[in-house]
Amino acid sequence: RKEVEQDPGPFNVPEGATVAFNCTYSNSASQSFFWYRQDCRKEPKLLMSVYSSGNEDGRFTAQLNRASQYISLLIRDSKLSDSATYLCVVTGSSNTGKLIFGQGTTLQVKP
Amino acid sequence: GAGVSQSPSNKVTEKGKDVELRCDPISGHTALYWYRQSLGQGLEFLIYFQGNSAPDKSGLPSDRFSAERTGGSVSTLTIQRTQQEDSAVYLCASSLPEPEQYFGPGTRLTVT
């Protein structure tokens, strides 16, 4: 079983749609959680950290359910520029050290 | 401010040759990480440096891979006797050491 699992997609949605991505992780001791965005042939860029209380940044909302070991990302009012691969990322038992990446979910927003 | 920089951006080498990849972390960041991403694959952790502590080498795939970090700043990843399966994008990241890591643009290594 992979440490971080995501539906690879692709998710093809029209502009303006709301889309949700989910992710599960296997290590119950993981302490920090993130969504990164990766454009084709580019490096991953931090999109947002994910907190147990849930957090929102503009059109993006992230949720964490520690009991179910489940992380979600909701994108409202999708833009063409949101097309990318979204990586679910967790730390290990220590809050520093390596990041463990999911395989990524590909989003394609179409006009 | 300046982000993480890596050089070279692209490297083509023949099988069996040694290569060195360089990473300059964000100024003031104490932690430095190397990952690699093979075509169509997720990111794979290689090695982690934190201050003067012994590095976490648990992700290095074989003894052909090694890395150094001099003066707590610049790092070099060395791959000896390269093999075709070493072809990948090698990404360096740094952090404060708070858990958020910031990535450089990567070195695309092609072994022919």
Tab-separated table of C-alpha atoms in Angstrom:
chain	number	residue	atom	x	y	z
A	1	ARG	CA	0.000	0.000	0.000
A	2	LYS	CA	1.337	3.444	-0.907
A	3	GLU	CA	1.942	5.829	1.977
A	4	VAL	CA	-0.115	8.557	0.291
A	5	GLU	CA	-2.830	7.643	-2.180
A	6	GLN	CA	-4.593	9.901	-4.651
A	7	ASP	CA	-6.889	9.378	-7.598
A	8	PRO	CA	-4.638	10.241	-10.551
A	9	GLY	CA	-7.561	11.527	-12.646
A	10	PRO	CA	-7.517	13.303	-14.992
A	11	PHE	CA	-10.336	15.515	-13.875
A	12	ASN	CA	-11.669	17.431	-16.864
A	13	VAL	CA	-13.943	20.281	-15.809
A	14	PRO	CA	-15.355	23.421	-17.446
A	15	GLU	CA	-14.327	26.872	-16.318
A	16	GLY	CA	-16.317	27.974	-13.299
A	17	ALA	CA	-16.873	24.456	-11.987
A	18	THR	CA	-16.181	23.321	-8.438
A	19	VAL	CA	-13.880	20.324	-8.156
A	20	ALA	CA	-12.725	18.289	-5.161
A	21	PHE	CA	-9.671	16.086	-4.733
A	22	ASN	CA	-9.195	13.530	-2.000
A	23	CYS	CA	-6.185	11.834	-0.534
A	24	THR	CA	-5.559	9.196	2.141
A	25	TYR	CA	-2.370	8.575	4.093
A	26	SER	CA	-1.235	5.489	5.948
A	27	ASN	CA	0.927	6.819	8.811
A	28	SER	CA	-1.321	7.875	11.677
A	29	ALA	CA	1.675	9.641	13.267
A	30	SER	CA	2.097	12.087	10.359
A	31	GLN	CA	2.149	15.595	11.728
A	32	SER	CA	1.951	18.058	8.838
A	33	PHE	CA	-0.042	18.034	5.647
A	34	PHE	CA	0.130	20.050	2.454
A	35	TRP	CA	-1.153	20.465	-1.051
A	36	TYR	CA	1.468	21.276	-3.654
A	37	ARG	CA	0.806	22.211	-7.252
A	38	GLN	CA	3.039	21.024	-10.089
A	39	ASP	CA	2.825	22.384	-13.614
A	40	CYS	CA	4.142	20.318	-16.515
A	41	ARG	CA	7.950	20.057	-16.416
A	42	LYS	CA	8.149	22.442	-13.441
A	43	GLU	CA	8.999	22.030	-9.785
A	44	PRO	CA	6.274	21.520	-7.143
A	45	LYS	CA	5.066	24.741	-5.530
A	46	LEU	CA	3.426	24.924	-2.128
A	47	LEU	CA	-0.271	25.673	-2.556
A	48	MET	CA	-1.369	25.509	1.054
A	49	SER	CA	-0.811	23.799	4.360
A	50	VAL	CA	-3.730	21.786	5.739
A	51	TYR	CA	-4.940	22.133	9.321
A	52	SER	CA	-7.368	20.052	11.356
A	53	SER	CA	-9.699	23.031	11.641
A	54	GLY	CA	-9.781	23.380	7.867
A	55	ASN	CA	-8.426	26.380	6.070
A	56	GLU	CA	-9.324	28.512	3.114
A	57	ASP	CA	-7.263	30.625	0.738
A	58	GLY	CA	-9.402	32.428	-1.796
A	59	ARG	CA	-11.036	29.831	-4.033
A	60	PHE	CA	-9.167	26.957	-2.352
A	61	THR	CA	-10.334	25.112	0.757
A	62	ALA	CA	-8.402	22.293	2.428
A	63	GLN	CA	-9.694	19.888	5.060
A	64	LEU	CA	-7.985	17.294	7.233
A	65	ASN	CA	-9.683	14.388	8.982
A	66	ARG	CA	-7.091	12.784	11.250
A	67	ALA	CA	-9.418	10.022	12.424
A	68	SER	CA	-9.982	8.845	8.856
A	69	GLN	CA	-6.471	9.838	7.693
A	70	TYR	CA	-8.053	11.762	4.858
A	71	ILE	CA	-7.193	15.110	3.254
A	72	SER	CA	-9.241	17.058	0.732
A	73	LEU	CA	-8.848	20.072	-1.526
A	74	LEU	CA	-11.809	21.967	-2.948
A	75	ILE	CA	-11.373	24.428	-5.809
A	76	ARG	CA	-14.290	26.756	-6.502
A	77	ASP	CA	-14.882	28.755	-9.699
A	78	SER	CA	-12.147	26.909	-11.593
A	79	LYS	CA	-9.920	28.960	-13.893
A	80	LEU	CA	-7.985	27.791	-16.933
A	81	SER	CA	-4.831	28.609	-14.975
A	82	ASP	CA	-5.770	26.017	-12.332
A	83	SER	CA	-4.870	23.255	-14.801
A	84	ALA	CA	-2.003	21.382	-13.172
A	85	THR	CA	-1.205	18.307	-11.107
A	86	TYR	CA	-2.111	18.595	-7.430
A	87	LEU	CA	0.124	16.698	-5.031
A	88	CYS	CA	-1.038	15.554	-1.609
A	89	VAL	CA	1.947	15.642	0.745
A	90	VAL	CA	2.522	14.560	4.346
A	91	THR	CA	5.448	14.530	6.723
A	92	GLY	CA	6.503	11.470	8.651
A	93	SER	CA	6.332	11.042	12.402
A	94	SER	CA	8.758	13.926	12.841
A	95	ASN	CA	7.580	17.369	11.830
A	96	THR	CA	10.803	17.895	9.925
A	97	GLY	CA	12.568	15.665	7.486
A	98	LYS	CA	11.337	14.119	4.306
A	99	LEU	CA	8.035	14.842	2.639
A	100	ILE	CA	6.004	11.913	1.376
A	101	PHE	CA	4.255	12.662	-1.886
A	102	GLY	CA	1.194	11.182	-3.480
A	103	GLN	CA	1.319	10.461	-7.180
A	104	GLY	CA	-0.763	13.560	-7.890
A	105	THR	CA	-4.177	14.299	-9.350
A	106	THR	CA	-4.280	15.937	-12.763
A	107	LEU	CA	-6.797	18.727	-13.331
A	108	GLN	CA	-7.621	20.065	-16.770
A	109	VAL	CA	-9.928	23.085	-16.828
A	110	LYS	CA	-11.478	23.655	-20.231
A	111	PRO	CA	-13.057	26.835	-21.649
B	1	GLY	CA	13.984	37.075	-2.483
B	2	ALA	CA	16.059	34.488	-4.280
B	3	GLY	CA	14.675	30.991	-4.305
B	4	VAL	CA	16.418	27.641	-4.422
B	5	SER	CA	18.733	27.403	-7.404
B	6	GLN	CA	20.084	24.283	-9.056
B	7	SER	CA	22.692	23.640	-11.709
B	8	PRO	CA	22.953	22.459	-14.344
B	9	SER	CA	19.348	22.655	-15.507
B	10	ASN	CA	19.952	19.809	-17.943
B	11	LYS	CA	22.659	17.161	-18.017
B	12	VAL	CA	23.177	14.443	-20.616
B	13	THR	CA	25.801	11.869	-19.762
B	14	GLU	CA	26.943	8.509	-20.992
B	15	LYS	CA	26.267	5.372	-19.013
B	16	GLY	CA	29.108	4.702	-16.602
B	17	LYS	CA	30.176	8.333	-16.153
B	18	ASP	CA	29.979	10.215	-12.861
B	19	VAL	CA	27.827	13.344	-12.502
B	20	GLU	CA	27.583	16.122	-9.912
B	21	LEU	CA	24.438	18.137	-9.359
B	22	ARG	CA	24.489	21.359	-7.348
B	23	CYS	CA	21.912	23.021	-5.118
B	24	ASP	CA	21.955	26.487	-3.534
B	25	PRO	CA	19.246	26.709	-0.874
B	26	ILE	CA	17.313	29.803	0.148
B	27	SER	CA	19.513	32.001	2.323
B	28	GLY	CA	18.891	31.316	6.013
B	29	HIS	CA	17.263	27.936	5.450
B	30	THR	CA	18.939	25.321	7.615
B	31	ALA	CA	17.419	22.193	6.131
B	32	LEU	CA	18.124	20.880	2.627
B	33	TYR	CA	16.566	17.924	0.819
B	34	TRP	CA	17.118	16.011	-2.397
B	35	TYR	CA	14.324	14.228	-4.233
B	36	ARG	CA	14.018	12.703	-7.657
B	37	GLN	CA	11.091	12.378	-10.007
B	38	SER	CA	11.196	9.805	-12.770
B	39	LEU	CA	8.985	10.160	-15.843
B	40	GLY	CA	5.362	9.771	-14.839
B	41	GLN	CA	6.280	8.949	-11.234
B	42	GLY	CA	5.851	10.691	-7.921
B	43	LEU	CA	8.625	12.401	-6.021
B	44	GLU	CA	11.008	10.064	-4.244
B	45	PHE	CA	12.981	11.237	-1.204
B	46	LEU	CA	16.753	10.745	-1.414
B	47	ILE	CA	18.568	12.539	1.429
B	48	TYR	CA	18.026	15.246	4.066
B	49	PHE	CA	20.505	17.596	5.786
B	50	GLN	CA	19.646	19.549	8.936
B	51	GLY	CA	22.282	21.842	10.407
B	52	ASN	CA	25.248	19.925	11.775
B	53	SER	CA	23.300	16.716	12.367
B	54	ALA	CA	24.146	13.530	10.517
B	55	PRO	CA	22.199	13.460	7.247
B	56	ASP	CA	19.233	11.149	6.757
B	57	LYS	CA	20.406	9.019	3.835
B	58	SER	CA	17.583	6.525	4.038
B	59	GLY	CA	16.260	7.304	0.544
B	60	LEU	CA	19.484	6.867	-1.428
B	61	PRO	CA	18.800	3.992	-3.852
B	62	SER	CA	22.328	2.588	-3.976
B	63	ASP	CA	25.896	3.268	-2.855
B	64	ARG	CA	26.515	4.960	-6.198
B	65	PHE	CA	24.616	7.941	-4.809
B	66	SER	CA	26.155	10.335	-2.284
B	67	ALA	CA	25.659	13.930	-1.227
B	68	GLU	CA	27.551	16.557	0.699
B	69	ARG	CA	26.585	19.869	2.176
B	70	THR	CA	29.477	22.247	2.698
B	71	GLY	CA	29.373	25.054	5.239
B	72	GLY	CA	25.734	24.422	5.951
B	73	SER	CA	24.718	25.894	2.606
B	74	VAL	CA	25.473	24.556	-0.882
B	75	SER	CA	24.933	20.860	-1.516
B	76	THR	CA	26.262	18.530	-4.196
B	77	LEU	CA	24.599	15.255	-5.169
B	78	THR	CA	27.017	12.850	-6.848
B	79	ILE	CA	26.008	9.821	-8.879
B	80	GLN	CA	28.848	7.480	-9.751
B	81	ARG	CA	28.861	5.066	-12.690
B	82	THR	CA	25.505	6.332	-13.926
B	83	GLN	CA	22.924	3.868	-15.215
B	84	GLN	CA	19.982	4.485	-17.543
B	85	GLU	CA	17.540	4.026	-14.660
B	86	ASP	CA	19.140	7.071	-13.016
B	87	SER	CA	17.521	9.280	-15.684
B	88	ALA	CA	15.109	11.562	-13.843
B	89	VAL	CA	14.603	15.118	-12.643
B	90	TYR	CA	16.575	15.711	-9.464
B	91	LEU	CA	14.910	18.285	-7.238
B	92	CYS	CA	16.408	20.105	-4.302
B	93	ALA	CA	14.317	21.765	-1.594
B	94	SER	CA	15.097	23.821	1.492
B	95	SER	CA	13.225	24.815	4.626
B	96	LEU	CA	13.720	26.888	7.747
B	97	PRO	CA	13.382	23.976	9.171
B	98	GLU	CA	9.628	24.413	9.515
B	99	PRO	CA	7.899	21.670	7.559
B	100	GLU	CA	7.086	23.755	4.472
B	101	GLN	CA	9.696	22.995	1.839
B	102	TYR	CA	10.486	25.140	-1.193
B	103	PHE	CA	11.772	23.530	-4.341
B	104	GLY	CA	14.329	24.530	-6.922
B	105	PRO	CA	13.709	24.121	-10.652
B	106	GLY	CA	15.474	20.779	-10.792
B	107	THR	CA	18.192	19.180	-12.889
B	108	ARG	CA	16.975	16.967	-15.710
B	109	LEU	CA	19.465	14.094	-15.985
B	110	THR	CA	19.509	11.891	-19.066
B	111	VAL	CA	21.801	8.870	-19.137
B	112	THR	CA	22.382	7.537	-22.657
